[in-house]
Amino acid sequence: MKRTISVVLENRFGAFNRISTLFSGKGFNLHSITIGETEVPGISRMTLVTTGEDKVFDQIVKQLNRLIDTIKVVDLSKEHAVARELALITVHYKKGNRSEITELCRLFEGKVVDINNKTLMFEITGPSDKIDAAINSLAPYGIKEMARSGAIALKRGEQERQLATKQLINHS
Amino acid sequence: MPSHLIGKDAFQEADIVGITRPITKHNFLVRDVKDLAMTIKMAFYLASTGKPGPVLVDIPKDIIANKCAFEYPETVEMRGYKPNYHGHSSQIKKAAEKLRNAKRPVLYVGGGVIMSGGTKELALLAKENNLPVTMTLQGLGAFPGTDDLSLGMLGMHGTYWANMAVNNCDVLVSLGARFDDRVTGKVDKFAVDAYKIHVDIDPAAIDKNVVVDLPIVGDVKHVIAELAAEMSSAPHINDWWDQINAWKDECPMDYEDNDGLLRTEMVIEKLSERTKGEAVIVTDVGQHQMWTAQYYKYAHPRSNLTSGGLGTMGFSVPAAIGAYFARPDQPIISISGDGGFQMNIQELITAAAYKLPIKFIIINNSFLGMVRQWQELFHAEKFSFTDLSASNPDFVKVAEAMGCVAYATDDPKEIDNMFDKAFAVTDRPVVLEFKVVKENMVFPMVPAGGALSDMMVKRLNPKLM
Ligand SMILES: Cc1ncc(C[n+]2csc(CCOP(=O)(O)OP(=O)(O)O)c2C)c(N)n1
């Protein structure tokens, strides 16, 4: 089962490397990893998608917590969370099927971001399974190239329990 | 290397921060001399608190040479690092209740008890409640090996009775130990009936190897003290002690000693009798290490230095030099095999240069003994590349050439005399070479991956003796 973990960490030299080294060193699966800044300077948020049995997953969370640069680890699989991926997909078109393809793309709320006389590039965002479905639907037309981001995710708002990164830091 | 050359494949450049990342607790690259004081402060703080561990600080050459006003911070604050020293009191109460009502309890003690300085607390808990204590390799010294409550070491080369006790206990209390595979053997057959309590400062140690019933995350010294305080009554375990003693009679630690041949066990026993635990014993890796663990009766914490989990040969000789500078008041005794001794033999020169009265014992069986043992037991007696008899140097000559006093013997009757001569020397290192039986093996033994109950107590092919 895929699990999503959100890690709030110090934006220090080597912090990212430390996490990827942890995954390779311990033999944990890593499906995707994304990292970016947060609303607090000096603090990054990393979203990891991994697969593994409960016991392994429990170790992953503990080992992430153990790293010195890690401020907070949240298992988003246990929470109500919003997870999104972004994909850029370049598809071949022929004279007759351009509007068919763009129509299909619209079903997935995609946008055309580039076009030339042979190919169309779409931008599609959404949860992982929606991106999968879009790719599957576009595949028969011939995908020339594709780039897909890992997931980024945040816990959904709860009236009281929702903590901003700033508060997380004070609480940890 | 100066910082501006980092990443240029410059002369002697190696990504030391990258290389050491998986083998340190944490590491730092200092990029501005203004950060140096704080980094050093953080490094010592991290290395010595929580679960202690090595911290590496990489300081480029220009940063060492640069100047700035020196201000050493009084305190450090790290958002991501807050070790938890105090165990949950309701968990500790529950542990005490389980232990009070236990019929077959065992305390399983690791090096964490020594690192936390909790050996007095351990002695109190064990003695007031008459509890059996077994120790890991790194735990030896946490509780006196001569005490009646000590079962000795457990695990792969542990005593039969310690392993039987652990495997048949109803409450197992792990104190500062990590359920290492050399201790547990096959995990799904390890102490299956026991209610397992795991005290560790590292939350990631909990359920890592063995799933436990009651985790207590905290400094083991504090937790043991609180646990002892909660023990309003001792468990009734006379029957359990009878059973343990029966196992002890069934399979005691003994060895062949009347054929006139010199054996490692004799050397270690004599050393133990002679020093009575008042020495720092620094072993290398291999058979001699296991025999020392089995036959040396450690009396004090930090008197047992050995490369345990990593098992790096070559450890003993330099580590003994370090031990001398930490404990110049104590006899320092290094014990190595003939293989491992040669891995850092050059450090004899350092010991001689500083006139250190260290006793370096070589247990020379002319083999990479521990590997030979596995070859005999598990690899169809294919003794490839472990016979050193043709290549070993004359250790006495080498030691003398390096400025040490050196003696050798192959006679069991000479052991005392060797020690007399060695302890008479106080201004130089002494090398004692004991030429022991070549093909001796360490028993009992739990085969790798086997259950503790599958212990082998004797050699299978006596022809090889
Ligand atoms: C640096 C290093 N190389 C290899 C090994 C594998 N190894 C473990 S025990 C052993 C044999 C040790 O032989 P010796 O030093 O003669 O000691 P003995 O077992 O005979 O007491 C070897 C090669 C190791 N642990 N460390």
XYZ file of C-alpha atoms and ligand atoms in Angstrom:
663
model
C 0.000 0.000 0.000
C 1.193 3.484 -0.846
C 1.691 5.788 2.088
C 2.353 9.472 2.172
C 4.556 11.072 4.790
C 5.093 14.757 5.297
C 8.396 15.787 6.846
C 9.085 19.275 8.137
C 12.822 19.797 8.291
C 15.584 22.318 8.677
C 16.666 23.667 5.314
C 20.309 22.835 6.009
C 23.175 21.649 3.869
C 22.812 17.926 3.302
C 19.397 17.520 4.927
C 17.820 16.154 1.750
C 20.749 13.851 1.123
C 20.475 12.501 4.654
C 16.922 11.369 3.973
C 17.692 9.718 0.650
C 20.717 8.016 2.253
C 18.441 6.738 4.999
C 16.099 5.148 2.466
C 18.870 3.478 0.496
C 20.832 2.434 3.593
C 17.842 0.788 5.270
C 16.455 -0.691 2.079
C 13.155 1.223 2.338
C 11.106 1.672 -0.824
C 10.806 5.198 -2.083
C 8.121 5.876 -4.643
C 8.535 9.630 -4.877
C 10.090 12.461 -2.995
C 9.500 16.189 -3.316
C 10.893 19.065 -1.347
C 10.241 22.770 -1.237
C 10.145 25.809 0.961
C 7.397 26.524 3.457
C 5.915 29.755 4.745
C 8.685 29.819 7.388
C 12.161 30.821 6.191
C 14.745 28.114 6.813
C 12.168 25.341 7.014
C 11.380 22.951 4.183
C 8.610 20.467 3.714
C 9.296 17.145 2.121
C 6.608 14.799 0.920
C 7.558 11.158 0.625
C 5.499 8.428 -0.930
C 6.567 4.953 0.068
C 5.294 1.407 0.115
C 5.857 -1.190 2.781
C 4.243 -3.337 5.433
C 3.103 -1.759 8.682
C 6.247 -2.824 10.521
C 8.528 -1.340 7.889
C 6.455 1.795 7.712
C 6.659 2.206 11.479
C 10.467 2.019 11.192
C 10.491 4.557 8.354
C 8.604 7.074 10.473
C 10.833 6.431 13.511
C 14.029 6.637 11.514
C 12.914 9.897 9.902
C 12.173 11.292 13.346
C 15.601 10.236 14.485
C 17.381 12.492 12.011
C 18.695 15.624 13.640
C 17.368 17.971 10.943
C 13.859 16.575 11.161
C 11.424 18.736 13.067
C 8.190 16.879 12.513
C 7.034 13.767 10.722
C 3.344 13.319 9.924
C 1.900 10.122 8.522
C -0.642 11.580 6.118
C -2.063 8.150 5.344
C -3.662 8.277 8.764
C -5.052 11.785 8.262
C -7.486 13.502 5.989
C -5.084 14.989 3.534
C -4.963 16.578 0.132
C -2.294 15.129 -2.144
C -1.498 16.449 -5.603
C 0.812 15.602 -8.426
C 1.632 17.521 -11.567
C 2.265 15.928 -14.946
C 3.416 17.398 -18.249
C 2.473 15.103 -21.117
C 3.386 15.599 -24.776
C 1.093 13.689 -27.146
C 1.288 13.149 -30.909
C -1.748 14.302 -32.885
C -2.882 13.817 -36.429
C -5.014 16.054 -38.551
C -8.276 14.427 -37.595
C -7.894 13.831 -33.869
C -6.642 17.081 -32.348
C -9.966 18.177 -30.961
C -10.694 14.656 -29.741
C -7.486 14.728 -27.739
C -8.037 18.198 -26.310
C -11.580 17.211 -25.381
C -10.251 14.186 -23.507
C -7.782 16.368 -21.752
C -10.504 18.762 -20.703
C -12.263 15.856 -18.978
C -9.236 15.672 -16.723
C -9.225 19.430 -16.268
C -5.943 19.592 -18.131
C -4.541 22.610 -19.925
C -2.754 22.840 -23.245
C 0.552 24.544 -22.537
C 2.369 24.030 -25.839
C 1.495 23.095 -29.367
C 3.307 22.619 -32.664
C 2.398 20.896 -35.912
C 2.887 17.405 -34.518
C 2.460 17.454 -30.770
C 0.441 18.932 -27.943
C 1.710 19.374 -24.402
C -0.772 19.103 -21.546
C -0.481 20.108 -17.958
C -2.535 18.008 -15.592
C -2.719 18.184 -11.816
C -4.538 16.045 -9.325
C -4.308 13.034 -7.094
C -2.089 10.239 -8.279
C -4.884 8.011 -9.641
C -6.310 10.836 -11.716
C -2.926 11.362 -13.360
C -2.697 7.612 -13.973
C -6.101 7.674 -15.647
C -5.148 10.634 -17.831
C -1.976 8.907 -18.954
C -3.843 5.704 -19.750
C -6.395 7.612 -21.813
C -3.768 9.523 -23.753
C -1.497 6.525 -24.327
C -3.346 5.192 -27.406
C -2.607 8.455 -29.272
C 1.112 8.067 -28.632
C 2.833 9.800 -25.735
C 6.071 11.342 -26.945
C 7.398 12.445 -23.565
C 6.189 12.808 -20.079
C 7.376 14.322 -16.807
C 5.625 13.654 -13.553
C 6.262 15.229 -10.170
C 6.106 13.354 -6.926
C 3.182 14.084 -4.688
C 2.972 17.104 -2.457
C 0.491 16.846 0.342
C -0.988 18.711 3.283
C -3.353 17.754 6.008
C -6.859 19.102 5.574
C -8.000 21.893 7.863
C -9.540 20.963 11.171
C -11.046 23.648 13.284
C -8.694 23.385 16.246
C -6.139 20.752 15.586
C -4.785 22.234 12.390
C -1.326 23.567 13.126
C 0.639 25.780 10.840
C 4.303 24.991 10.344
C 5.191 27.799 12.717
C 3.188 26.243 15.500
C 4.529 22.780 14.751
C 7.987 24.075 15.400
C 7.021 25.591 18.709
C 5.264 22.404 19.717
C 7.950 19.949 18.762
C 41.271 21.683 1.543
C 40.192 25.301 1.030
C 36.428 25.808 0.554
C 36.672 27.293 -2.922
C 38.087 23.998 -4.224
C 35.212 21.884 -2.917
C 33.661 19.972 -5.772
C 36.598 20.529 -8.150
C 38.173 17.066 -7.667
C 41.091 18.894 -6.090
C 44.192 17.270 -4.603
C 43.116 14.874 -1.845
C 39.501 15.872 -2.154
C 36.995 13.337 -0.917
C 33.398 14.020 -0.025
C 33.988 13.159 3.611
C 30.625 14.528 4.707
C 28.934 12.261 2.176
C 31.108 9.271 3.019
C 30.500 9.533 6.744
C 26.798 10.332 6.616
C 25.584 6.764 7.197
C 28.226 5.989 9.837
C 27.876 9.009 12.113
C 25.088 10.227 14.331
C 25.341 13.532 12.513
C 27.897 15.512 10.558
C 28.602 19.100 9.609
C 30.475 21.028 6.943
C 31.559 24.406 8.292
C 31.291 27.083 5.610
C 32.029 30.215 7.598
C 34.447 30.682 10.480
C 31.680 32.521 12.330
C 29.740 29.254 12.494
C 32.662 27.256 13.829
C 32.109 27.778 17.565
C 28.407 26.960 17.349
C 29.055 23.912 15.188
C 31.600 22.525 17.648
C 29.192 23.153 20.504
C 26.402 21.347 18.635
C 28.728 18.495 17.717
C 29.648 17.797 21.333
C 26.054 18.202 22.416
C 24.831 15.679 19.850
C 27.671 13.231 20.438
C 27.151 13.057 24.188
C 23.381 13.261 24.664
C 20.439 11.028 23.793
C 21.838 7.856 22.294
C 25.509 8.895 22.145
C 27.315 8.537 18.845
C 30.109 9.937 16.717
C 29.676 13.354 15.095
C 31.996 14.513 12.330
C 32.835 18.158 11.687
C 34.489 18.873 8.337
C 36.437 22.130 8.543
C 37.941 23.398 5.272
C 41.502 24.661 5.487
C 40.690 28.345 4.946
C 38.049 28.235 7.688
C 40.646 26.967 10.167
C 42.965 29.822 9.191
C 40.305 32.573 9.114
C 39.799 34.781 12.131
C 36.775 36.030 13.973
C 35.888 37.063 17.508
C 35.615 33.910 19.620
C 32.379 33.430 21.417
C 31.582 29.959 22.658
C 27.842 29.528 23.111
C 26.665 28.476 26.564
C 23.722 26.463 25.367
C 22.396 24.963 22.191
C 18.872 24.731 20.985
C 18.056 22.334 18.169
C 14.465 22.222 17.026
C 14.750 18.722 15.613
C 16.607 17.096 18.504
C 14.968 16.621 21.857
C 16.021 13.352 23.486
C 13.537 12.023 25.966
C 15.205 11.033 29.233
C 12.252 10.223 31.430
C 10.252 7.127 30.721
C 6.500 7.264 30.939
C 5.669 6.681 34.602
C 2.525 4.669 33.943
C 4.531 2.389 31.649
C 7.151 1.968 34.370
C 4.440 1.145 36.934
C 3.066 -1.458 34.562
C 6.529 -2.942 34.064
C 7.005 -3.193 37.826
C 3.675 -4.932 38.176
C 4.601 -7.477 35.507
C 7.960 -8.056 37.127
C 6.510 -8.418 40.633
C 4.145 -11.097 39.396
C 6.636 -12.855 37.162
C 7.410 -16.504 37.745
C 10.364 -16.701 35.356
C 11.838 -13.218 34.886
C 15.147 -12.319 33.244
C 16.944 -8.986 32.965
C 18.635 -8.709 29.574
C 21.271 -5.997 29.873
C 23.105 -4.190 27.083
C 25.791 -1.551 26.735
C 23.202 1.202 27.165
C 23.202 0.592 30.916
C 26.931 1.322 30.998
C 26.649 4.353 28.724
C 23.894 5.853 30.847
C 25.853 5.214 34.050
C 23.032 3.062 35.422
C 25.004 0.134 36.824
C 24.382 0.977 40.496
C 20.687 1.224 39.816
C 20.835 -2.115 38.008
C 22.610 -3.796 40.924
C 19.946 -2.485 43.282
C 17.066 -3.677 41.104
C 18.588 -7.124 40.597
C 19.744 -7.732 44.154
C 16.667 -6.491 45.970
C 14.500 -8.681 43.809
C 16.792 -11.677 43.315
C 16.563 -11.348 39.520
C 18.701 -13.263 37.017
C 20.867 -10.943 34.907
C 22.254 -11.806 31.504
C 24.410 -9.441 29.481
C 25.204 -8.797 25.849
C 28.821 -8.546 24.698
C 28.744 -4.779 25.217
C 26.781 -5.186 28.437
C 29.551 -7.197 30.152
C 30.756 -5.151 33.087
C 27.330 -3.624 33.756
C 26.839 -6.236 36.483
C 29.604 -8.207 38.237
C 30.323 -11.471 36.429
C 31.166 -13.095 39.753
C 27.769 -12.378 41.280
C 25.445 -15.357 41.781
C 22.719 -13.496 39.933
C 24.821 -13.198 36.788
C 24.082 -15.737 34.074
C 26.954 -14.446 31.965
C 26.579 -13.522 28.324
C 23.655 -14.581 26.147
C 23.395 -15.104 22.404
C 25.488 -16.843 19.795
C 28.346 -17.734 22.146
C 26.490 -17.129 25.390
C 26.174 -19.618 28.202
C 23.719 -22.455 27.783
C 21.847 -21.456 30.921
C 21.543 -17.796 29.913
C 20.074 -18.744 26.556
C 17.751 -21.316 28.057
C 16.619 -18.815 30.661
C 15.887 -16.149 28.050
C 14.081 -18.575 25.813
C 11.893 -19.912 28.617
C 11.249 -16.800 30.649
C 7.810 -15.286 31.159
C 8.937 -11.678 31.606
C 11.960 -10.373 29.715
C 13.187 -6.908 30.599
C 15.570 -5.500 28.012
C 17.644 -2.685 29.460
C 19.674 -0.639 26.977
C 19.992 -3.469 24.474
C 18.758 -3.694 20.910
C 17.768 -7.321 20.231
C 20.740 -7.736 17.914
C 20.691 -10.840 15.699
C 23.764 -12.227 17.480
C 21.644 -12.146 20.647
C 18.248 -13.310 19.436
C 19.121 -15.920 16.846
C 16.001 -16.617 14.825
C 13.635 -13.843 15.925
C 10.356 -15.669 15.570
C 11.606 -18.325 17.972
C 13.084 -15.855 20.451
C 11.551 -15.899 23.922
C 8.149 -16.572 22.399
C 6.274 -16.915 25.694
C 7.787 -13.867 27.317
C 6.074 -10.604 28.040
C 8.726 -8.319 26.624
C 9.574 -4.956 28.145
C 12.030 -2.818 26.187
C 13.733 0.167 27.778
C 15.710 2.270 25.307
C 16.498 5.934 24.779
C 16.087 5.531 21.030
C 12.425 5.308 19.960
C 13.540 3.731 16.678
C 14.977 0.757 18.593
C 11.486 -0.199 19.740
C 9.936 -2.965 17.616
C 12.850 -2.763 15.175
C 13.953 -6.375 15.499
C 11.557 -7.932 17.988
C 8.024 -6.704 18.596
C 7.642 -5.962 22.291
C 4.682 -5.759 24.636
C 5.726 -2.765 26.683
C 8.092 -0.103 25.330
C 9.608 2.458 27.671
C 11.494 5.235 25.907
C 13.867 7.016 28.237
C 17.307 7.051 29.787
C 17.805 3.548 31.127
C 19.471 4.784 34.330
C 16.415 6.830 35.264
C 14.029 4.096 34.232
C 15.812 1.384 36.234
C 15.835 3.616 39.310
C 12.115 4.271 38.978
C 11.421 0.620 38.290
C 13.370 -0.407 41.402
C 11.411 2.112 43.452
C 8.133 0.669 42.176
C 9.095 -2.877 43.173
C 7.230 -3.039 46.465
C 7.754 -6.804 46.642
C 10.117 -9.259 44.996
C 8.725 -12.008 42.769
C 8.718 -15.573 44.105
C 11.117 -17.322 41.821
C 12.924 -20.038 43.764
C 11.691 -22.690 41.340
C 12.981 -20.631 38.467
C 16.409 -20.392 40.045
C 16.385 -24.174 40.555
C 15.643 -24.603 36.886
C 18.421 -22.194 35.868
C 20.899 -23.977 38.102
C 19.838 -27.297 36.616
C 20.668 -25.933 33.149
C 23.987 -24.770 34.509
C 24.788 -28.273 35.763
C 23.585 -29.824 32.547
C 25.959 -27.849 30.371
C 28.609 -25.956 32.324
C 31.357 -23.898 30.716
C 34.281 -26.280 30.588
C 37.021 -27.374 28.248
C 39.703 -30.023 27.800
C 42.540 -29.139 30.160
C 44.520 -32.276 30.883
C 46.265 -33.045 27.613
C 49.143 -30.655 28.322
C 48.197 -28.355 25.428
C 47.788 -24.623 25.805
C 44.285 -23.298 25.239
C 42.915 -19.756 25.118
C 40.350 -20.510 27.819
C 43.194 -21.221 30.296
C 44.933 -17.954 29.515
C 41.752 -15.939 29.998
C 40.813 -17.763 33.202
C 44.250 -17.133 34.665
C 44.091 -13.493 33.639
C 40.698 -13.171 35.270
C 41.885 -14.778 38.513
C 44.944 -12.626 38.554
C 43.384 -9.224 37.849
C 40.108 -9.911 39.673
C 38.362 -7.536 37.320
C 40.684 -4.652 38.250
C 41.884 -3.999 34.708
C 40.656 -2.681 31.398
C 40.401 -5.556 28.935
C 40.501 -4.533 25.283
C 39.752 -7.320 22.848
C 39.932 -7.599 19.090
C 37.496 -9.606 16.974
C 37.317 -13.367 16.668
C 37.472 -16.471 18.805
C 39.699 -14.928 21.487
C 37.085 -12.167 21.846
C 34.346 -14.690 22.528
C 36.495 -16.711 24.925
C 37.325 -13.528 26.787
C 33.614 -12.698 27.000
C 32.944 -16.200 28.334
C 35.821 -16.629 30.783
C 36.816 -13.178 31.972
C 34.782 -12.082 34.991
C 34.279 -8.372 34.515
C 33.704 -6.549 37.761
C 33.243 -2.949 36.636
C 31.545 -0.970 33.911
C 33.881 0.335 31.202
C 36.441 -2.368 31.888
C 35.387 -4.194 28.725
C 36.317 -2.511 25.449
C 35.574 -4.419 22.278
C 34.361 -3.907 18.750
C 30.942 -5.483 19.046
C 28.251 -4.690 16.509
C 30.706 -3.752 13.790
C 33.329 -6.355 14.658
C 36.320 -4.612 13.143
C 39.554 -6.530 13.497
C 42.536 -4.348 14.327
C 40.567 -2.538 17.029
C 42.362 -3.796 20.102
C 45.908 -2.452 19.719
C 45.044 1.234 19.093
C 42.012 1.119 21.421
C 44.277 -0.076 24.252
C 46.471 2.964 23.711
C 43.395 5.176 23.982
C 42.298 3.298 27.082
C 45.645 3.929 28.714
C 45.284 7.690 28.332
C 41.756 7.539 29.743
C 42.656 5.213 32.632
C 46.399 5.408 33.368
C 45.660 4.137 36.893
C 44.442 0.736 35.652
C 46.321 -2.164 34.083
C 45.475 -2.069 30.369
C 45.353 -5.461 28.718
C 44.916 -5.843 25.003
C 43.962 -9.279 23.657
C 44.136 -10.038 19.925
C 44.329 -12.998 17.597
C 47.385 -13.409 15.423
C 45.328 -12.178 12.459
C 43.879 -9.014 13.972
C 47.087 -8.147 15.797
C 48.808 -7.643 12.463
C 46.146 -5.231 11.263
C 47.430 -2.430 13.479
C 50.719 -3.898 14.661
C 52.513 -0.624 13.784
C 50.863 1.033 16.790
C 53.262 -0.903 19.030
C 55.726 1.784 17.987
C 53.395 4.478 19.336
C 52.962 2.594 22.601
C 56.723 2.171 22.902
C 57.403 5.811 21.985
C 55.152 6.945 24.836
C 56.541 4.250 27.175
C 53.076 2.895 27.876
C 53.029 -0.147 30.190
C 50.266 -1.854 28.192
C 50.196 -5.649 28.079
C 49.493 -6.839 24.553
C 48.417 -10.472 24.520
C 48.469 -12.348 21.220
C 46.441 -15.523 21.140
C 48.275 -17.226 18.333
C 46.414 -20.186 16.884
C 48.047 -19.739 13.458
C 44.620 -19.294 11.943
C 41.972 -16.691 11.307
C 40.315 -18.756 13.976
C 36.736 -17.593 13.911
C 36.517 -17.879 10.148
C 38.167 -21.291 10.350
C 35.501 -22.318 12.852
C 32.729 -21.375 10.419
C 34.528 -23.154 7.603
C 34.648 -26.314 9.678
C 31.055 -26.099 10.867
C 29.187 -24.638 7.915
C 31.369 -24.795 4.830
C 32.300 -28.456 4.526
C 35.684 -28.012 6.193
C 37.063 -25.951 3.321
C 39.819 -24.064 5.090
C 40.524 -21.544 2.376
C 42.788 -18.603 3.175
C 42.595 -18.920 6.958
C 45.806 -20.796 7.692
C 48.418 -18.219 8.705
C 51.099 -20.632 9.861
C 53.337 -20.086 6.844
C 53.020 -16.307 6.802
C 52.917 -15.211 10.451
C 56.017 -13.301 11.505
C 58.054 -14.068 14.613
C 55.972 -11.906 16.919
C 58.615 -11.707 19.634
C 61.182 -10.367 17.201
C 58.755 -7.881 15.658
C 57.711 -6.618 19.098
C 61.291 -6.286 20.268
C 62.235 -4.448 17.100
C 59.408 -2.007 17.818
C 60.657 -1.269 21.320
C 58.569 -3.656 23.404
C 59.519 -6.424 25.787
C 58.217 -9.729 24.463
C 57.765 -13.322 25.620
C 56.200 -16.397 24.082
C 55.073 -19.780 25.330
C 53.078 -22.829 24.307
C 53.061 -24.398 27.767
C 50.010 -24.168 30.064
C 52.318 -24.315 33.093
C 54.049 -21.138 31.930
C 50.971 -18.883 31.966
C 51.540 -17.509 35.468
C 55.190 -16.977 34.825
C 54.403 -15.046 31.648
C 52.085 -12.756 33.597
C 54.645 -12.343 36.413
C 57.223 -11.193 33.906
C 54.786 -8.924 32.099
C 53.494 -7.176 35.213
C 57.052 -6.575 36.394
C 57.630 -4.259 33.427
C 56.304 -0.763 34.072
C 58.187 1.460 31.644
C 57.442 -0.149 28.299
C 54.820 -2.152 26.486
C 54.990 -5.918 26.809
C 53.870 -8.383 24.162
C 52.883 -11.852 25.368
C 52.447 -14.459 22.693
C 50.458 -17.528 23.702
C 50.855 -20.252 21.096
C 47.616 -22.127 21.578
C 46.037 -25.220 20.075
C 45.350 -24.507 16.425
C 41.937 -25.989 15.819
C 40.069 -25.171 19.002
C 36.495 -23.913 18.641
C 34.242 -21.635 20.665
C 31.271 -23.401 22.236
C 28.454 -23.299 22.954
C 27.277 -21.816 19.689
C 23.962 -20.872 18.189
C 24.382 -21.286 14.418
C 23.689 -18.053 12.508
C 19.959 -17.821 11.855
C 19.176 -20.665 14.267
C 17.013 -20.383 17.352
C 18.631 -20.091 20.794
C 17.235 -23.531 21.544
C 19.329 -24.965 18.678
C 22.593 -24.375 20.568
C 25.495 -26.593 19.633
C 27.474 -27.510 22.685
C 30.214 -29.674 21.203
C 32.275 -30.205 18.118
C 30.700 -32.428 15.474
C 33.856 -33.913 14.005
C 36.262 -34.822 16.809
C 38.810 -35.996 14.233
C 39.669 -32.373 13.553
C 40.902 -31.830 17.086
C 38.836 -5.878 9.396
C 38.161 -7.203 9.388
N 38.435 -8.099 8.412
C 37.832 -9.302 8.418
C 36.918 -9.647 9.391
C 36.235 -11.013 9.370
N 36.711 -11.823 10.492
C 36.029 -11.939 11.647
S 36.818 -12.877 12.779
C 38.104 -13.163 11.728
C 39.263 -14.012 12.131
C 40.050 -13.422 13.213
O 41.256 -14.134 13.321
P 42.313 -13.797 14.446
O 42.552 -12.334 14.513
O 43.511 -14.648 14.269
O 41.530 -14.170 15.790
P 40.943 -15.592 16.284
O 39.569 -15.728 15.705
O 41.864 -16.654 15.779
O 40.922 -15.473 17.751
C 37.899 -12.527 10.499
C 38.801 -12.594 9.345
C 36.649 -8.673 10.379
N 35.756 -8.905 11.347
N 37.283 -7.473 10.376
